[in-house]
PDB file of C-alpha atoms in Angstrom:
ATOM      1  CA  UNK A   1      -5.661  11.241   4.721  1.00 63.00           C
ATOM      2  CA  UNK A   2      -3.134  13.828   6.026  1.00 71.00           C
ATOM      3  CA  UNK A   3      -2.668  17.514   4.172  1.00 80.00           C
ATOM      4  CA  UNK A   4       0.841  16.447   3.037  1.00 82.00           C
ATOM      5  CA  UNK A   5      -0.588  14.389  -0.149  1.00 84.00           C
ATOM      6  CA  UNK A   6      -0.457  18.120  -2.019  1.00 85.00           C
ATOM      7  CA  UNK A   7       2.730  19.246  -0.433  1.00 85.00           C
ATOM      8  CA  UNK A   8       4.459  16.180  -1.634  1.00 86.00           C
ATOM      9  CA  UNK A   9       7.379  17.277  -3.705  1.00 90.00           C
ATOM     10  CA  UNK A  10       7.434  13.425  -5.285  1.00 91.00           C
ATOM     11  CA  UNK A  11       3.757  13.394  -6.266  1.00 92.00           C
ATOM     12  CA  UNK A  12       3.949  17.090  -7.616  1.00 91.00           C
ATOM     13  CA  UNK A  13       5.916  15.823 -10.385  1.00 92.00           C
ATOM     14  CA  UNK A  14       3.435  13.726 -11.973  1.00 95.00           C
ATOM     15  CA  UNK A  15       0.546  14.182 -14.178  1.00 96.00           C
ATOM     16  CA  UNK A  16      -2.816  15.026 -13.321  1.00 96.00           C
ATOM     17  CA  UNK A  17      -3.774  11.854 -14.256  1.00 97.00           C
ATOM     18  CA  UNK A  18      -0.773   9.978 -11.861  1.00 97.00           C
ATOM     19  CA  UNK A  19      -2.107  12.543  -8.755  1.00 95.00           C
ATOM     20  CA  UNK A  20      -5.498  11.404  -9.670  1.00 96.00           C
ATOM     21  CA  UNK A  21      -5.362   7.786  -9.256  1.00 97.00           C
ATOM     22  CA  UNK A  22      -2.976   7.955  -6.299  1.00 96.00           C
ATOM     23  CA  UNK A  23      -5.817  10.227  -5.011  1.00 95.00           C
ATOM     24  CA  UNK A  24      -8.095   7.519  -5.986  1.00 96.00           C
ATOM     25  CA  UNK A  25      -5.871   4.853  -4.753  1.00 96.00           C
ATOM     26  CA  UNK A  26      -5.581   5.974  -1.316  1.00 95.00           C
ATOM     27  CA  UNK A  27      -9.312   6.753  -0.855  1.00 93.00           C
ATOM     28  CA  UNK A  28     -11.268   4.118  -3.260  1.00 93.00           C
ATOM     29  CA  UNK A  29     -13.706   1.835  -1.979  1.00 94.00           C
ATOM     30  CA  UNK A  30     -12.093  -1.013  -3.077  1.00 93.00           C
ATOM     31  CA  UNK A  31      -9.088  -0.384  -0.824  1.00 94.00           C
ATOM     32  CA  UNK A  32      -8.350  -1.354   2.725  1.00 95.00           C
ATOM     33  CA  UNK A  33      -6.043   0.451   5.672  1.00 94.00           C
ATOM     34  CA  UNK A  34      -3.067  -1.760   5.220  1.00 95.00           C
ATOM     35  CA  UNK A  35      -2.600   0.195   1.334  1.00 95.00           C
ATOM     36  CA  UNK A  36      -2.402  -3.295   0.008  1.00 95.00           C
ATOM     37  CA  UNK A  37      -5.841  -4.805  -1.585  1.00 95.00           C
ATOM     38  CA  UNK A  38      -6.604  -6.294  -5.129  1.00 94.00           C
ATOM     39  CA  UNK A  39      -8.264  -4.156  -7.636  1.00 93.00           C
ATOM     40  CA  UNK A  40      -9.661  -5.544 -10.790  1.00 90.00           C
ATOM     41  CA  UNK A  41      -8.718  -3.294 -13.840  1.00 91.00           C
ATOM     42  CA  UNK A  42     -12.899  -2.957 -15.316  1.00 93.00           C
ATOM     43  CA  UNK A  43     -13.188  -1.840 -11.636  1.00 94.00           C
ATOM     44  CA  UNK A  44     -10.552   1.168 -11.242  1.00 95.00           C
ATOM     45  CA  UNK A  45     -11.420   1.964 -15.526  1.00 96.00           C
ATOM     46  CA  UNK A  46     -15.208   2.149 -14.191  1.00 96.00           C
ATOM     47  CA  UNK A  47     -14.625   4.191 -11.253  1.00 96.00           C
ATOM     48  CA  UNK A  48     -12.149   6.556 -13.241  1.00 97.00           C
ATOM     49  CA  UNK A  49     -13.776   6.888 -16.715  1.00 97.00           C
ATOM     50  CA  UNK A  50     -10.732   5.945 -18.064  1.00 98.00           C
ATOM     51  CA  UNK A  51      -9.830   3.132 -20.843  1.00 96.00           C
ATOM     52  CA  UNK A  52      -6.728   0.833 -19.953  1.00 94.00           C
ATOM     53  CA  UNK A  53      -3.676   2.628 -21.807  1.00 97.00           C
ATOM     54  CA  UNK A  54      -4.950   6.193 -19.581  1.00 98.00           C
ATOM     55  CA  UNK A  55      -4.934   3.595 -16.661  1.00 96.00           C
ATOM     56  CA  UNK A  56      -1.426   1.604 -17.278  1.00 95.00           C
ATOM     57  CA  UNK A  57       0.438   4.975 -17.984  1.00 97.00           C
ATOM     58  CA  UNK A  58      -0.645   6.537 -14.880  1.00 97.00           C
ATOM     59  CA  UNK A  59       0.181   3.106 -12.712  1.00 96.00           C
ATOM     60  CA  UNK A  60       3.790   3.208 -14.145  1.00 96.00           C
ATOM     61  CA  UNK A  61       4.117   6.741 -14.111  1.00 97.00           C
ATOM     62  CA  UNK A  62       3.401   5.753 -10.098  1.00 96.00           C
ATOM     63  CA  UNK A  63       5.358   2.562 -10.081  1.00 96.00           C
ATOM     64  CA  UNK A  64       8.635   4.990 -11.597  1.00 96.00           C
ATOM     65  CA  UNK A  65       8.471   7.215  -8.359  1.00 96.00           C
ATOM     66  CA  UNK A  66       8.127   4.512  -5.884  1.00 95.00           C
ATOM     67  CA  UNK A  67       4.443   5.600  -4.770  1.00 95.00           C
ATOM     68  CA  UNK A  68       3.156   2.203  -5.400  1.00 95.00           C
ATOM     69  CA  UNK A  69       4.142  -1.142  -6.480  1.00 95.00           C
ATOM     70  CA  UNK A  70       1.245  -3.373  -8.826  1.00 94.00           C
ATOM     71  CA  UNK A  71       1.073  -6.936 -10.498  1.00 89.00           C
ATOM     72  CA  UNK A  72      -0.550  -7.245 -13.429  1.00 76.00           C
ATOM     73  CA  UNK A  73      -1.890 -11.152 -12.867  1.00 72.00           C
ATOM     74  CA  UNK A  74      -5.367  -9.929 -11.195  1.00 71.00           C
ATOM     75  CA  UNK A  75      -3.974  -6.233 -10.689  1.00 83.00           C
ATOM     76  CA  UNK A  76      -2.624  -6.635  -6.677  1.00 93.00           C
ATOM     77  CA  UNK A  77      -1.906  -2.345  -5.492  1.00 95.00           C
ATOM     78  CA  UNK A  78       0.736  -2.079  -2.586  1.00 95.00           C
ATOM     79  CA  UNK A  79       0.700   1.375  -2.162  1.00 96.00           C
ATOM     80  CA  UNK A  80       4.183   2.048  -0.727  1.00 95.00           C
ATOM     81  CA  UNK A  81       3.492   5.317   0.970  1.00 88.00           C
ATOM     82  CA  UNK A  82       0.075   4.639   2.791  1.00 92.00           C
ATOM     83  CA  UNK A  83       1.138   4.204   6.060  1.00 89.00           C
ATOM     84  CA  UNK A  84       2.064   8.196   5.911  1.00 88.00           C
ATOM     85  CA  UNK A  85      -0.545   9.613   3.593  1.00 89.00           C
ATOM     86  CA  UNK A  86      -3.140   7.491   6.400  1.00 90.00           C
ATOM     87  CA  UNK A  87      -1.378   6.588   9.758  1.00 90.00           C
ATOM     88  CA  UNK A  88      -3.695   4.906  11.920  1.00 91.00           C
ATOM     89  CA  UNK A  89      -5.046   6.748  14.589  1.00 91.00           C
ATOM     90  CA  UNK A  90      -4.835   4.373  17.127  1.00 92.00           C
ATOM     91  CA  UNK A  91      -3.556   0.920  18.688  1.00 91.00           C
ATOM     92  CA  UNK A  92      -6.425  -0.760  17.819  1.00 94.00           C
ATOM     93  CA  UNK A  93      -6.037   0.471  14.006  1.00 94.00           C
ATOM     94  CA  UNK A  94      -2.823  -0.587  14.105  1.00 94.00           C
ATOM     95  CA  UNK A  95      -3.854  -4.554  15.239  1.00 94.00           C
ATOM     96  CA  UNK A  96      -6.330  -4.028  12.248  1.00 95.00           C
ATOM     97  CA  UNK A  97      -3.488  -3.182  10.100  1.00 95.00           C
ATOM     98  CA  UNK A  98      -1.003  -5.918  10.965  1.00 95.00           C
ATOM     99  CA  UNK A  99      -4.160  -8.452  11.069  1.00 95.00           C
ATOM    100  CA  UNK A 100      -4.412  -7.905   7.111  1.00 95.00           C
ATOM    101  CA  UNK A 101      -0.585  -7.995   6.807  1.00 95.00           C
ATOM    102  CA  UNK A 102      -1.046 -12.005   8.287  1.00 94.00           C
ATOM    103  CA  UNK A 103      -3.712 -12.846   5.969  1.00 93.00           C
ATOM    104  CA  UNK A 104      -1.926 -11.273   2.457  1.00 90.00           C
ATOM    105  CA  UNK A 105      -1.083 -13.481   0.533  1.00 89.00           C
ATOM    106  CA  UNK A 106       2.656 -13.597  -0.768  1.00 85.00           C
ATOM    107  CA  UNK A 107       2.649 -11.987  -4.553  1.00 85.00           C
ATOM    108  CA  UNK A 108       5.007 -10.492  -6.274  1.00 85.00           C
ATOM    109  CA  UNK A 109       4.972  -7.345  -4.984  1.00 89.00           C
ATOM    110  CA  UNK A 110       6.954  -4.706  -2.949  1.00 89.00           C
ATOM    111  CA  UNK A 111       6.124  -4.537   0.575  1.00 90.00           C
ATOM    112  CA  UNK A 112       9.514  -3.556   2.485  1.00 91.00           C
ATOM    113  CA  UNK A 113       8.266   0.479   2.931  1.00 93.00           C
ATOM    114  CA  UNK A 114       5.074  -1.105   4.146  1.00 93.00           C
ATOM    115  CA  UNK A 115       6.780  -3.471   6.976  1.00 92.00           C
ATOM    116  CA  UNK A 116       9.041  -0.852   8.334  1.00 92.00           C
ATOM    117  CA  UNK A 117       6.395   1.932   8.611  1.00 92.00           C
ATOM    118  CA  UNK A 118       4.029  -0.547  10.450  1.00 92.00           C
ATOM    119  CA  UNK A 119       7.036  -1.464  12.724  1.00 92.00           C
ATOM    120  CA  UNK A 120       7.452   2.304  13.711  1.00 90.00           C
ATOM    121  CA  UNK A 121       3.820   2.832  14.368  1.00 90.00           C
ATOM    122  CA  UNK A 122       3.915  -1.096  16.516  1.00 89.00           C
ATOM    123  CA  UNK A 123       7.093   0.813  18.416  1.00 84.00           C
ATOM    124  CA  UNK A 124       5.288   4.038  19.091  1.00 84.00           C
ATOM    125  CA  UNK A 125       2.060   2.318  20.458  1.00 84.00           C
ATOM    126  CA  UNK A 126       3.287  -0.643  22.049  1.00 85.00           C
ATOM    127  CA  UNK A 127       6.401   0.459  23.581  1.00 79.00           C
ATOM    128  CA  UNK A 128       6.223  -2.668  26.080  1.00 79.00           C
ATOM    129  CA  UNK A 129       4.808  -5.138  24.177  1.00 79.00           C
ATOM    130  CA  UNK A 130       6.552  -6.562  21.700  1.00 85.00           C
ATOM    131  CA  UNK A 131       4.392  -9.058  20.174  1.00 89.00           C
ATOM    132  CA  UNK A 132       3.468  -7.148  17.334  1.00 90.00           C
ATOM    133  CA  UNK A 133       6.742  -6.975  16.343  1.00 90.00           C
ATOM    134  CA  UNK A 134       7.252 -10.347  15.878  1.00 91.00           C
ATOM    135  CA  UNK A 135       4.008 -10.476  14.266  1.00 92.00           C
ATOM    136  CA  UNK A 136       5.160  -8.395  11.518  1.00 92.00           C
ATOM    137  CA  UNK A 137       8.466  -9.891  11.240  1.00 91.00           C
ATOM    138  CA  UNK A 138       7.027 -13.305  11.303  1.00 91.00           C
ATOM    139  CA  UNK A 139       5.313 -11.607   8.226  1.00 90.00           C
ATOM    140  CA  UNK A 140       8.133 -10.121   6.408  1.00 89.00           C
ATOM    141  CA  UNK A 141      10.173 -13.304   6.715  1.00 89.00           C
ATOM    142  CA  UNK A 142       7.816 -15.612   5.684  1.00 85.00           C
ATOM    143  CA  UNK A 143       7.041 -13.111   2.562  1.00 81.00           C
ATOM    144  CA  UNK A 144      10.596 -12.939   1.965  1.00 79.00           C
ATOM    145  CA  UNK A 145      11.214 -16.121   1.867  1.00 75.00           C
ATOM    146  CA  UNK A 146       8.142 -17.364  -0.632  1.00 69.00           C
ATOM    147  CA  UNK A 147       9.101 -14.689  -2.804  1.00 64.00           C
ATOM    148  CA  UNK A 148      12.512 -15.699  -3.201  1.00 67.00           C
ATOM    149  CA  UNK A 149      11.108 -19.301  -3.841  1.00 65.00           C
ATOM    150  CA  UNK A 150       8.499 -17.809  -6.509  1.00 57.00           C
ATOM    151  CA  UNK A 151       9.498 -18.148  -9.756  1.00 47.00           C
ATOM    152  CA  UNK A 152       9.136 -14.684 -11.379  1.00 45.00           C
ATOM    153  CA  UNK A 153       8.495 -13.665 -14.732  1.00 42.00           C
TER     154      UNK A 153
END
């Protein structure tokens, strides 16, 4: 995780308790290095010593400043801003990354920030190959499109 998580002039206007869990969110064990994983609520309330009303207020107060984006149904974190709190180091990180992008499911859940930082980290390390790309379009499209098909509450 880069130095920048304490400089950030968006997270330095939350609470303790909204730094803490996106500390928490971008290091916990029950995350992955896409910064979009499911995380059962007993889980993150065990982990944090916290009871649910300490845990929702922090996950809007989150939500509000665009840090992360959650469902509720099973408690799904995309964590908007991962990609630059945690770039991956390499190309082969990167695959990793965009390999767990194919396999997530489509839920009702922001990804957009996610998809365009991958595509600039895909540009930067494959500057001639272009198949990851279209991997993550392929993605993004066929997210897009389920989602608009979803009905929503």
């Amino acid at each position: 995780m880069k130095k920048a998580f304490w400089q950030d002039v968006t997270l330095r206007q939350v609470s303790q308790n909204g730094r803490f869990l996106a500390l928490y969110l971008l290091n916990c064990p029950h995350g992955n290095s896409l910064g979009v994983f499911q995380l059962t609520e007993a889980y993150a309330l065990a982990d944090l010593q916290w009871d649910g009303p300490v845990l929702m207020a922090a996950l809007e107060e989150l939500k509000g400043i665009g840090f992360l984006d959650y469902s509720t149904g099973g408690l799904w974190i995309s964590l908007l801003s991962y990609q630059q709190f945690s770039p991956a180091a390499n190309g082969k990180q990167l695959e990793g990354r965009i390999r767990q992008l194919e396999r997530l499911p489509v839920l009702d859940l922001t990804i957009e920030p996610i998809v365009r930082l991958l595509k600039l980290s895909a540009h930067a390390y494959f500057v001639d190959d272009k198949r990851h790309i279209s991997r993550i379009d392929a993605v993004h499209m066929r997210y897009n499109r389920t989602q608009q098909g979803m009905t929503l509450p």
